[in-house]
Coordinates of C-alpha atoms in Angstrom, one line a residue:
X4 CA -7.3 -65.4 -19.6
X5 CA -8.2 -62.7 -17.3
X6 CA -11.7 -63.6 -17.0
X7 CA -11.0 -66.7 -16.1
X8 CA -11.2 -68.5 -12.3
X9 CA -6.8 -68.3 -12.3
X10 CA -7.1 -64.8 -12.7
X11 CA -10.6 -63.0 -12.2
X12 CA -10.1 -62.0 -8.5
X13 CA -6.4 -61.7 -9.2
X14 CA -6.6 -58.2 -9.9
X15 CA -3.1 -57.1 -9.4
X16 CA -1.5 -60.1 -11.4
X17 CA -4.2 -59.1 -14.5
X18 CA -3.1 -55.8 -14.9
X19 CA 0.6 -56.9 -14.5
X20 CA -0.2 -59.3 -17.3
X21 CA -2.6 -57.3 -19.8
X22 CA 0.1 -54.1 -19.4
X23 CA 3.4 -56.4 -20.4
X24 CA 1.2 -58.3 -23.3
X25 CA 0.0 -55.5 -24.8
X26 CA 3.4 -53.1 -24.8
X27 CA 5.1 -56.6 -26.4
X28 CA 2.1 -56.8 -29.0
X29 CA 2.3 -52.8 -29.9
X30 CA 6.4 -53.3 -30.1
X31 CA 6.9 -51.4 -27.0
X32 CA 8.9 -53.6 -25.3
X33 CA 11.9 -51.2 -24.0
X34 CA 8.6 -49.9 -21.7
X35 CA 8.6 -53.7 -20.0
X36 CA 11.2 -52.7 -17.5
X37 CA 10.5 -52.8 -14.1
X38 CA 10.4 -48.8 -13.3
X39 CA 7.4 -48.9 -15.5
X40 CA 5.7 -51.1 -14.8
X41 CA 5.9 -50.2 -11.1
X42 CA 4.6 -46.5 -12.0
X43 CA 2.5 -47.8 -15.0
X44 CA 0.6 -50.7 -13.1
X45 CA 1.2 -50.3 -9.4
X46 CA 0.9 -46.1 -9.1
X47 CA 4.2 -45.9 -8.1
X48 CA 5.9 -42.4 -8.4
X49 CA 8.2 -41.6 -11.5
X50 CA 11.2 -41.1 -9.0
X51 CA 10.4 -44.5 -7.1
X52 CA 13.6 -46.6 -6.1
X53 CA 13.1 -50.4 -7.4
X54 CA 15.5 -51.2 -4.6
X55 CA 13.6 -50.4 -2.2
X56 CA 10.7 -51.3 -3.4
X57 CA 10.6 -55.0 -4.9
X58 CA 6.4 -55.2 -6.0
X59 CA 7.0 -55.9 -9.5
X60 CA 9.5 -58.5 -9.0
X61 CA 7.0 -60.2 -5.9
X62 CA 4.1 -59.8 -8.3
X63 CA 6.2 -61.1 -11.5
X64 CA 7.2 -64.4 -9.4
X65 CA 3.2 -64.9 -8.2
X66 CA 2.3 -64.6 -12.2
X67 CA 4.3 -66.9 -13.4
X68 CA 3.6 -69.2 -10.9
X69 CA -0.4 -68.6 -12.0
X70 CA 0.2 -68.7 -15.7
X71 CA 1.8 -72.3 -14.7
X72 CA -1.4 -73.1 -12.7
X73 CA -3.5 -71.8 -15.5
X74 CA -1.8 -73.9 -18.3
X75 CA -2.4 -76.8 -16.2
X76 CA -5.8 -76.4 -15.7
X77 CA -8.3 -74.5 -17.2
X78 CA -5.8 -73.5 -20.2
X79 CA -4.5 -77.0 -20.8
X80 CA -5.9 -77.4 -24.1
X81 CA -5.2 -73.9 -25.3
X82 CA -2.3 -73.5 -28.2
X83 CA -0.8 -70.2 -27.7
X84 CA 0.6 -69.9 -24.7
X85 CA 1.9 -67.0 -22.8
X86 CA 5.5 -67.3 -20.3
X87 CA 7.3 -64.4 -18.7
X88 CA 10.9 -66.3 -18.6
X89 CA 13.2 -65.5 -15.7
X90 CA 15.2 -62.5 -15.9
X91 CA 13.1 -60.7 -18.1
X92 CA 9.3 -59.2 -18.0
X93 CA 8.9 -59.6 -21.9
X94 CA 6.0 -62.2 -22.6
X95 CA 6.8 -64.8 -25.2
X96 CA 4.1 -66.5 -27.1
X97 CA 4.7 -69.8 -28.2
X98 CA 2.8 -73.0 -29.2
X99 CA 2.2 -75.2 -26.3
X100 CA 4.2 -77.9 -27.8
X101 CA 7.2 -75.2 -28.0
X102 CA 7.0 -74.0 -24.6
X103 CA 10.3 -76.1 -22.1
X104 CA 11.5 -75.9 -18.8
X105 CA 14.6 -73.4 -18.3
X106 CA 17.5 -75.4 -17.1
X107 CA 18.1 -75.3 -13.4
X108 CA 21.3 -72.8 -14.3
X109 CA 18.7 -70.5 -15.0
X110 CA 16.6 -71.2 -11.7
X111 CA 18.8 -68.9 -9.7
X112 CA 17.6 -67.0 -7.4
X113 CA 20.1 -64.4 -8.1
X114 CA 19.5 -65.0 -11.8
X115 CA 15.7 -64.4 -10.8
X116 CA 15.3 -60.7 -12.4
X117 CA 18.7 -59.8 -13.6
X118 CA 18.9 -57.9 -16.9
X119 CA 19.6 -60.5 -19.2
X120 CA 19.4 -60.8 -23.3
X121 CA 15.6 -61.1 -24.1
X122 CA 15.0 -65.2 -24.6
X123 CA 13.2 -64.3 -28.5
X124 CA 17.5 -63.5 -29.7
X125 CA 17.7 -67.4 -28.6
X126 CA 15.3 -69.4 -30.4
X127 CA 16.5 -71.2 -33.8
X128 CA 15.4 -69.8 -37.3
X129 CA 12.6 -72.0 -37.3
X130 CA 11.3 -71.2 -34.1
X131 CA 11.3 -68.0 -34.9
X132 CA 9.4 -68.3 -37.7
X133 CA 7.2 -70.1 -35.9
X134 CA 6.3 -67.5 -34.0
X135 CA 6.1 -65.1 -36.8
X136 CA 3.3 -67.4 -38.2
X137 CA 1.3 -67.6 -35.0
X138 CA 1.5 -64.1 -34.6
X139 CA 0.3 -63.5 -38.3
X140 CA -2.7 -65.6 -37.6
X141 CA -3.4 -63.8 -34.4
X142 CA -3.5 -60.8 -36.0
X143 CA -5.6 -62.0 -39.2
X144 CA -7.9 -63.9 -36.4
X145 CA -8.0 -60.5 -34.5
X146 CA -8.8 -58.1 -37.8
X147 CA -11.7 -60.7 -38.5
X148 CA -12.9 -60.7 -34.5
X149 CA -12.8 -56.4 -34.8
X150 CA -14.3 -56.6 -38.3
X151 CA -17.3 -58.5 -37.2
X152 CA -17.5 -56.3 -34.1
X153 CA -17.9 -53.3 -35.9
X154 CA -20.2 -55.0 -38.4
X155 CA -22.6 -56.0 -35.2
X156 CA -22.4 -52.8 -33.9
X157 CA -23.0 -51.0 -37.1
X158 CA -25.9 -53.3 -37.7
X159 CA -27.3 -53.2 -34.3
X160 CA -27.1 -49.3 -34.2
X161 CA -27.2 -48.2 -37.9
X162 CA -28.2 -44.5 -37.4
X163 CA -27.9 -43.9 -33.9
X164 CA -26.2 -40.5 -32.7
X165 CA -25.3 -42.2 -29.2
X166 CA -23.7 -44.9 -31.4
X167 CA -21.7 -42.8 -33.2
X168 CA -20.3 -41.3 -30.1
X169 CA -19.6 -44.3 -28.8
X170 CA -17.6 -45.6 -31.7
X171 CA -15.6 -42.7 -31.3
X172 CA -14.7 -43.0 -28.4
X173 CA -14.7 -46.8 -27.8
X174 CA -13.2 -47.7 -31.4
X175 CA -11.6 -51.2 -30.7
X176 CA -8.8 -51.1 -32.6
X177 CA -7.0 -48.7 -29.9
X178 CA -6.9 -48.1 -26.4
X179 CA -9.5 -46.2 -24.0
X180 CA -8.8 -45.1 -20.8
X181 CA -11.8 -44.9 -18.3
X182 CA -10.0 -42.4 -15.9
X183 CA -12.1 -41.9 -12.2
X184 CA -11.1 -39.1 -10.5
X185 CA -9.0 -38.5 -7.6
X186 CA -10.8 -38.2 -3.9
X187 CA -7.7 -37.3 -2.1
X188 CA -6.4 -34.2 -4.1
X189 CA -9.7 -32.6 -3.8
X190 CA -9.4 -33.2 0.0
X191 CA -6.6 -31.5 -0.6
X192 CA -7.3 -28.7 -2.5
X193 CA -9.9 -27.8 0.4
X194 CA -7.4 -28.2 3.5
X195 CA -5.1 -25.8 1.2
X196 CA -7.9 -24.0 -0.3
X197 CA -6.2 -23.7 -3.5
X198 CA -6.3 -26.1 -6.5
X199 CA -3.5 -28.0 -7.5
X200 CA -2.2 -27.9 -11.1
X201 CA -1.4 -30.9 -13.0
X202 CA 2.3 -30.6 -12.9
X203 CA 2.1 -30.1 -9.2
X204 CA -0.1 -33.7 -9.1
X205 CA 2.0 -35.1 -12.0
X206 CA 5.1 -34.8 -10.3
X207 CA 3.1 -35.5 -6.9
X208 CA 5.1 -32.2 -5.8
X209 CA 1.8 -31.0 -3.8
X210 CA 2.2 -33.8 -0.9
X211 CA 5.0 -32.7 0.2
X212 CA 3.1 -29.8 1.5
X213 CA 2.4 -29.3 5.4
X214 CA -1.8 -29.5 4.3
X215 CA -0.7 -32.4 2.9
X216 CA 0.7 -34.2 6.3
X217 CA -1.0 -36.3 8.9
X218 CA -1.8 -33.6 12.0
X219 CA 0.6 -34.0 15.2
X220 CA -0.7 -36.4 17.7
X221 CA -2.2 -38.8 15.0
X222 CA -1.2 -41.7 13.3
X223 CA -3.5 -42.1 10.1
X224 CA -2.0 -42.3 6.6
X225 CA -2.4 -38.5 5.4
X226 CA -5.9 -37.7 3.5
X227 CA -3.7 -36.4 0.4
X228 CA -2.1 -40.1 -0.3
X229 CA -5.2 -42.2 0.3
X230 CA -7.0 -43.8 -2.6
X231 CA -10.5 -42.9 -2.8
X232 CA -12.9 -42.3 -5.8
X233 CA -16.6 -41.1 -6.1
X234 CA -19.5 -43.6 -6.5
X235 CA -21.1 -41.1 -9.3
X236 CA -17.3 -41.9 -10.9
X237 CA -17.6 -45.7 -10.2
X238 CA -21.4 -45.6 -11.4
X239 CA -20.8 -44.0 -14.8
X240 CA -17.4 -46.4 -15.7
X241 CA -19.7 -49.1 -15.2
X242 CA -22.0 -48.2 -16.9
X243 CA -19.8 -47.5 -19.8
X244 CA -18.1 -50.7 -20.2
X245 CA -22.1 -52.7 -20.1
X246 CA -22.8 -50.4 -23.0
X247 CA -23.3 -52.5 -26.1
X248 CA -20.5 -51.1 -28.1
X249 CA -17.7 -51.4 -25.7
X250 CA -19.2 -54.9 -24.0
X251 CA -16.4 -57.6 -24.3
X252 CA -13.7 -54.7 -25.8
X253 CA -10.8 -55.9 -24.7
X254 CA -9.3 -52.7 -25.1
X255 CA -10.4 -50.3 -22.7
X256 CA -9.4 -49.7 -19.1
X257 CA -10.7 -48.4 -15.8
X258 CA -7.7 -46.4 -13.9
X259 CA -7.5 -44.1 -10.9
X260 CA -6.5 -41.0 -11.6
X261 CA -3.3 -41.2 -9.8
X262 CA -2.0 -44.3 -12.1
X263 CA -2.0 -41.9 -15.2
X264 CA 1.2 -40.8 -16.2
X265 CA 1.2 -37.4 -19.1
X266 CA 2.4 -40.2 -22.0
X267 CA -0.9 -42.2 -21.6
X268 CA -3.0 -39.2 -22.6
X269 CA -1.1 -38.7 -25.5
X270 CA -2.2 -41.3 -28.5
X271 CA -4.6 -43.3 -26.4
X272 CA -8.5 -42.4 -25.9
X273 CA -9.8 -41.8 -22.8
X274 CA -12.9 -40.9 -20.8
X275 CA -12.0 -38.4 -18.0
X276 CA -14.4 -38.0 -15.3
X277 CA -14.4 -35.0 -12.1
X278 CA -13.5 -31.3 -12.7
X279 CA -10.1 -29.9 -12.9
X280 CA -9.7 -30.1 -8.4
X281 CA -10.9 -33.5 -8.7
X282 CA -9.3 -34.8 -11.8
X283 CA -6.2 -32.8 -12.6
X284 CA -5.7 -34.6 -16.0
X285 CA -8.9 -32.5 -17.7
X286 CA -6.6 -29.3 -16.8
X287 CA -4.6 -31.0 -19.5
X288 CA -6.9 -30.1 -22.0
X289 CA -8.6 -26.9 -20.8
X290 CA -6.8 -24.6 -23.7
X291 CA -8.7 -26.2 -26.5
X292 CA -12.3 -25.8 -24.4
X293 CA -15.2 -22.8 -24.9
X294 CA -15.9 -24.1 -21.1
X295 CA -13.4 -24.5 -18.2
X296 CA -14.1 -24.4 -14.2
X297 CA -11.6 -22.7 -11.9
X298 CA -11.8 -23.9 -8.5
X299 CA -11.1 -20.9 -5.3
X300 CA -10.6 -22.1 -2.1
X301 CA -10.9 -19.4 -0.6
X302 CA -14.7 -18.9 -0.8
X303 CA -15.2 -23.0 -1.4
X304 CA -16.9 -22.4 -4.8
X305 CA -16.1 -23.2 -8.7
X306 CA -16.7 -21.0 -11.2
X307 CA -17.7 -22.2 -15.3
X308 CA -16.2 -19.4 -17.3
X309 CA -17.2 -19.6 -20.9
X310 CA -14.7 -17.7 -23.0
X311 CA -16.7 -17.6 -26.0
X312 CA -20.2 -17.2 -24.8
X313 CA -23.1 -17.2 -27.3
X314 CA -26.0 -15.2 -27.4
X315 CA -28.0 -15.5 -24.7
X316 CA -25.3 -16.9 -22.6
X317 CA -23.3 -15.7 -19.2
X318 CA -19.7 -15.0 -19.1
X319 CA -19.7 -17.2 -15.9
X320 CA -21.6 -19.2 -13.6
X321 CA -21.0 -20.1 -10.4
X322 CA -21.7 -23.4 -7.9
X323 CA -21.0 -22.2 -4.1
X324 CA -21.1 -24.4 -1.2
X325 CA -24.5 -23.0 0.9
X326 CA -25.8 -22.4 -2.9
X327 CA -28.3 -25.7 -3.4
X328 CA -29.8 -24.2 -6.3
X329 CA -27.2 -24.0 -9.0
X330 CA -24.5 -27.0 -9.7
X331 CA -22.9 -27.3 -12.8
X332 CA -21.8 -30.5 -15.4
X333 CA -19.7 -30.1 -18.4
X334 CA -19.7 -33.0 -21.2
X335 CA -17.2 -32.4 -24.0
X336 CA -15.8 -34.5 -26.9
X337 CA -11.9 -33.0 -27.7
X338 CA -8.8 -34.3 -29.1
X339 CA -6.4 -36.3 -27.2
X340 CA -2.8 -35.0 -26.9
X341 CA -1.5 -35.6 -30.0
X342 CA -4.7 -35.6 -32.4
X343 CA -4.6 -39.2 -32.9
X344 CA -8.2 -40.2 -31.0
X345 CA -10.9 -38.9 -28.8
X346 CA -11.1 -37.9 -24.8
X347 CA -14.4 -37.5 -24.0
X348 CA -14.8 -34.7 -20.3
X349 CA -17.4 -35.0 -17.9
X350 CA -17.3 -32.0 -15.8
X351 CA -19.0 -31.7 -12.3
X352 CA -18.9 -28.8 -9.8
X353 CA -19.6 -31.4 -7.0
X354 CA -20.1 -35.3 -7.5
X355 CA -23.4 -35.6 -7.6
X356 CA -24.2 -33.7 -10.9
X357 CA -22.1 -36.6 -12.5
X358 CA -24.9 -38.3 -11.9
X359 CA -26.8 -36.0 -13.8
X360 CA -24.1 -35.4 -16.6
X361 CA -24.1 -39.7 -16.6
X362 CA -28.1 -39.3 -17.4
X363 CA -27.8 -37.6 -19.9
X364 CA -25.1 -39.3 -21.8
X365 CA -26.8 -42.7 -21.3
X366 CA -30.1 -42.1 -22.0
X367 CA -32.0 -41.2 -25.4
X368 CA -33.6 -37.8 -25.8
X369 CA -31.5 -34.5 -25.4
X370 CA -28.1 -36.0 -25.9
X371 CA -29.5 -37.3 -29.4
X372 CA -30.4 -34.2 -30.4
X373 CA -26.8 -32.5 -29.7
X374 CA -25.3 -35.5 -31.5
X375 CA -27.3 -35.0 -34.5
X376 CA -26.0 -31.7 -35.0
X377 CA -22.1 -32.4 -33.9
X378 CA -22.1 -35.3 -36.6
X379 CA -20.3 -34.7 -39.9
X380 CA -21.3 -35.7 -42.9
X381 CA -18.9 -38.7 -43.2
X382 CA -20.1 -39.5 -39.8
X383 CA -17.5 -38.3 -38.0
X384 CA -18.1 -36.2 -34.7
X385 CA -17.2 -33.0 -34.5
X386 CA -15.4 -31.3 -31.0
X387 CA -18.7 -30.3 -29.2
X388 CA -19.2 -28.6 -25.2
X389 CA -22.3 -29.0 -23.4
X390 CA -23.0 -27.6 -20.2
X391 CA -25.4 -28.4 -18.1
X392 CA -27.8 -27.2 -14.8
X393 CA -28.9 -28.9 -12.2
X394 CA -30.1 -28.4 -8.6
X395 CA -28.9 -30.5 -5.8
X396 CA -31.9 -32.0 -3.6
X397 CA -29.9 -34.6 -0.6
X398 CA -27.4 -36.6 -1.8
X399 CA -28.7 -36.4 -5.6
X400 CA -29.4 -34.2 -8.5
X401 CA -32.6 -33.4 -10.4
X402 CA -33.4 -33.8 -14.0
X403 CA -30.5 -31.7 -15.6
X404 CA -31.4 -28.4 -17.8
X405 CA -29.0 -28.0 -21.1
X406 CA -28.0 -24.2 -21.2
X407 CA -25.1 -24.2 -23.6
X408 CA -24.3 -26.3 -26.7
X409 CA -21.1 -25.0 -28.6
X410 CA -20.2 -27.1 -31.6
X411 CA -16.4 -26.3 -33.5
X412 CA -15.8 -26.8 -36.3
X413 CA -12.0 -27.9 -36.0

């Protein structure tokens, strides 16, 4: 549906309506309310007022009126069919032969989002068990659509290393995250020359500092609160979701960094993208890493420190701003929060050797070579952290030069 002409330019009302479907689907529906979905969808702050601030009822009205449009149009021949009744933002799913006008009683306006008993506690038995049978052959029709993904992929890539890692991270039966960084707290982190730390941008505690303010005598929105991302971080999600084994996945998502709340990291997979000043959330997962970059404001540089260097290795290596010569990428494959799935890092001291880190993951030669040696004999990949050099020439990076490979074994 969210491909389609009703809905593919209707951003906004196809998040609102993939993030209700699928918490209803998982049997998450006590996280349809509308204080999550106004931090979950719309970036809102954990502490936002609904009062004052009525976007997810606006936006709930607009997609009802669209699934109505849809229905009557382009999905008029479709059987399952999706409402979000008044008073509530639970989806139901019902055949299209089930699906009735509320009476006008329920057409209030004051009635519009009040908390009311969810509509499933009204149907009869049989409805119910309608349902129930629907659902049963959505799921069978679903297990068959994965199976035959996975069979097409498996076919298509039988051996491949890059395949593997891309299985594992894009599994199809669960959620990724594609997470771009966050152009605003690394502004910032430089007017403050110092990095903020995830709680700090979790709780959003960090804008209520003076660097964070518009300066007196101007009227702009402050740097801190805009919304802006990298093209190197735009570039590589793109290029993830053309890749042939996450194509067509209806399960993975592109989000700004800002969206993610510390529960999303926690069971789902995800593909994190920027440094720790860029992307706070890879902070999140430092304590488990060989590699991490520390950012100091003071001198404008970031420093790799590797806590378990190898032979032949440094303790540390440095990107500065007047230093051309040496800029730094980190790619590592780690456990999400909880151990359930994968988060995949990529690491930059600056955006362009994204580009660079991006290369490498995308392209056959190196990359294979690493994955080869992080696979497991049941196929599985092990936790692996590559780190990369590259020199900055303009506004791009050369060929990247591999100087550390650490492989665990946990």
């Amino acid at each position: 549906m969210v491909h389609s002409k009703s809905f593919s330019r209707a951003s906004r009302l196809s998040a609102f309506l993939l993030y209700i479907c699928e918490r209803a689907i998982e049997g998450h529906t006590d996280e349809i309310t509308e204080q999550q979905i106004g931090v979950r969808v719309f970036g809102r702050p954990a502490h936002y007022n609904p009062g004052d601030d009525n976007i997810v009822r606006g936006t709930a009205r607009l997609l009802r009126q669209r699934l109505e449009l849809y229905y009557q149009e382009e999905g008029a021949a479709d059987e399952l069919r999706i409402t979000v009744p008044r008073g509530t933002y639970v989806p139901l799913f019902e055949r299209a032969t089930e699906v009735q006008e509320q009476p006008d009683a329920e057409r209030s306006p004051l009635l519009e989002d009040a908390p009311r008993e969810a509509p499933l506690a009204r149907h009869t038995f049989s409805r119910l068990w309608t349902a129930v049978s629907l659902l049963a052959a959505f799921a069978l029709g679903a297990a068959a659509l994965l199976a035959y993904q996975h069979f097409t992929r498996s076919r298509n890539h039988p051996s491949s290393p890059a395949a593997v890692l891309w299985r594992t991270v894009f599994p199809g039966d669960k959620r990724t995250l594609i997470i771009a960084g966050d152009a605003g707290v690394d502004m910032f982190d430089n007017l403050a020359r110092q990095q903020v730390n995830i709680n700090e941008y979790s709780e959003r505690a960090y804008l209520s500092s003076p660097f964070a303010q518009t300066p007196d005598d101007y009227h702009w929105a402050p740097l801190a609160t805009r919304a802006y991302v990298s093209v190197q971080d735009l570039k590589l999600a793109t290029a993830l979701v053309r890749l042939p084994e996450v194509r067509n996945d209806q399960r993975v998502f592109i989000h700004y960094a800002r969206e993610i709340r510390p529960e999303d990291l926690m069971d789902a997979n995800a593909v994190l993208i920027g440094s720790p000043a860029f992307n706070p959330w890879v902070q999140l997962f430092d304590k488990d890493q060989d590699f991490t970059m520390s950012y100091d404001g003071v001198e404008n540089s970031i420093t790799v420190i590797d806590h378990h260097p190898a032979a032949g290795e440094k303790s540390s290596y440095k990107w500065i701003w007047n230093d051309p010569e040496h800029a730094y990428a980190l790619i590592a494959l780690t456990n999400n929060l909880n151990g359930t799935g994968k988060v995949l890092l990529v690491e930059s001291t600056t955006t362009m050797p994204t580009g660079a880190a991006s290369d490498l993951l995308l392209n056959p030669g190196p990359m294979e070579q690493i994955l080869a040696r992080a696979t497991n004999p049941n196929g599985s990949l092990k936790r692996f952290e590559v780190l990369l050099e590259t020199s900055l020439v303009g506004n791009s990076s050369t060929q990247p030069k591999v100087i550390a490979v650490h492989i665990h074994n946990n």
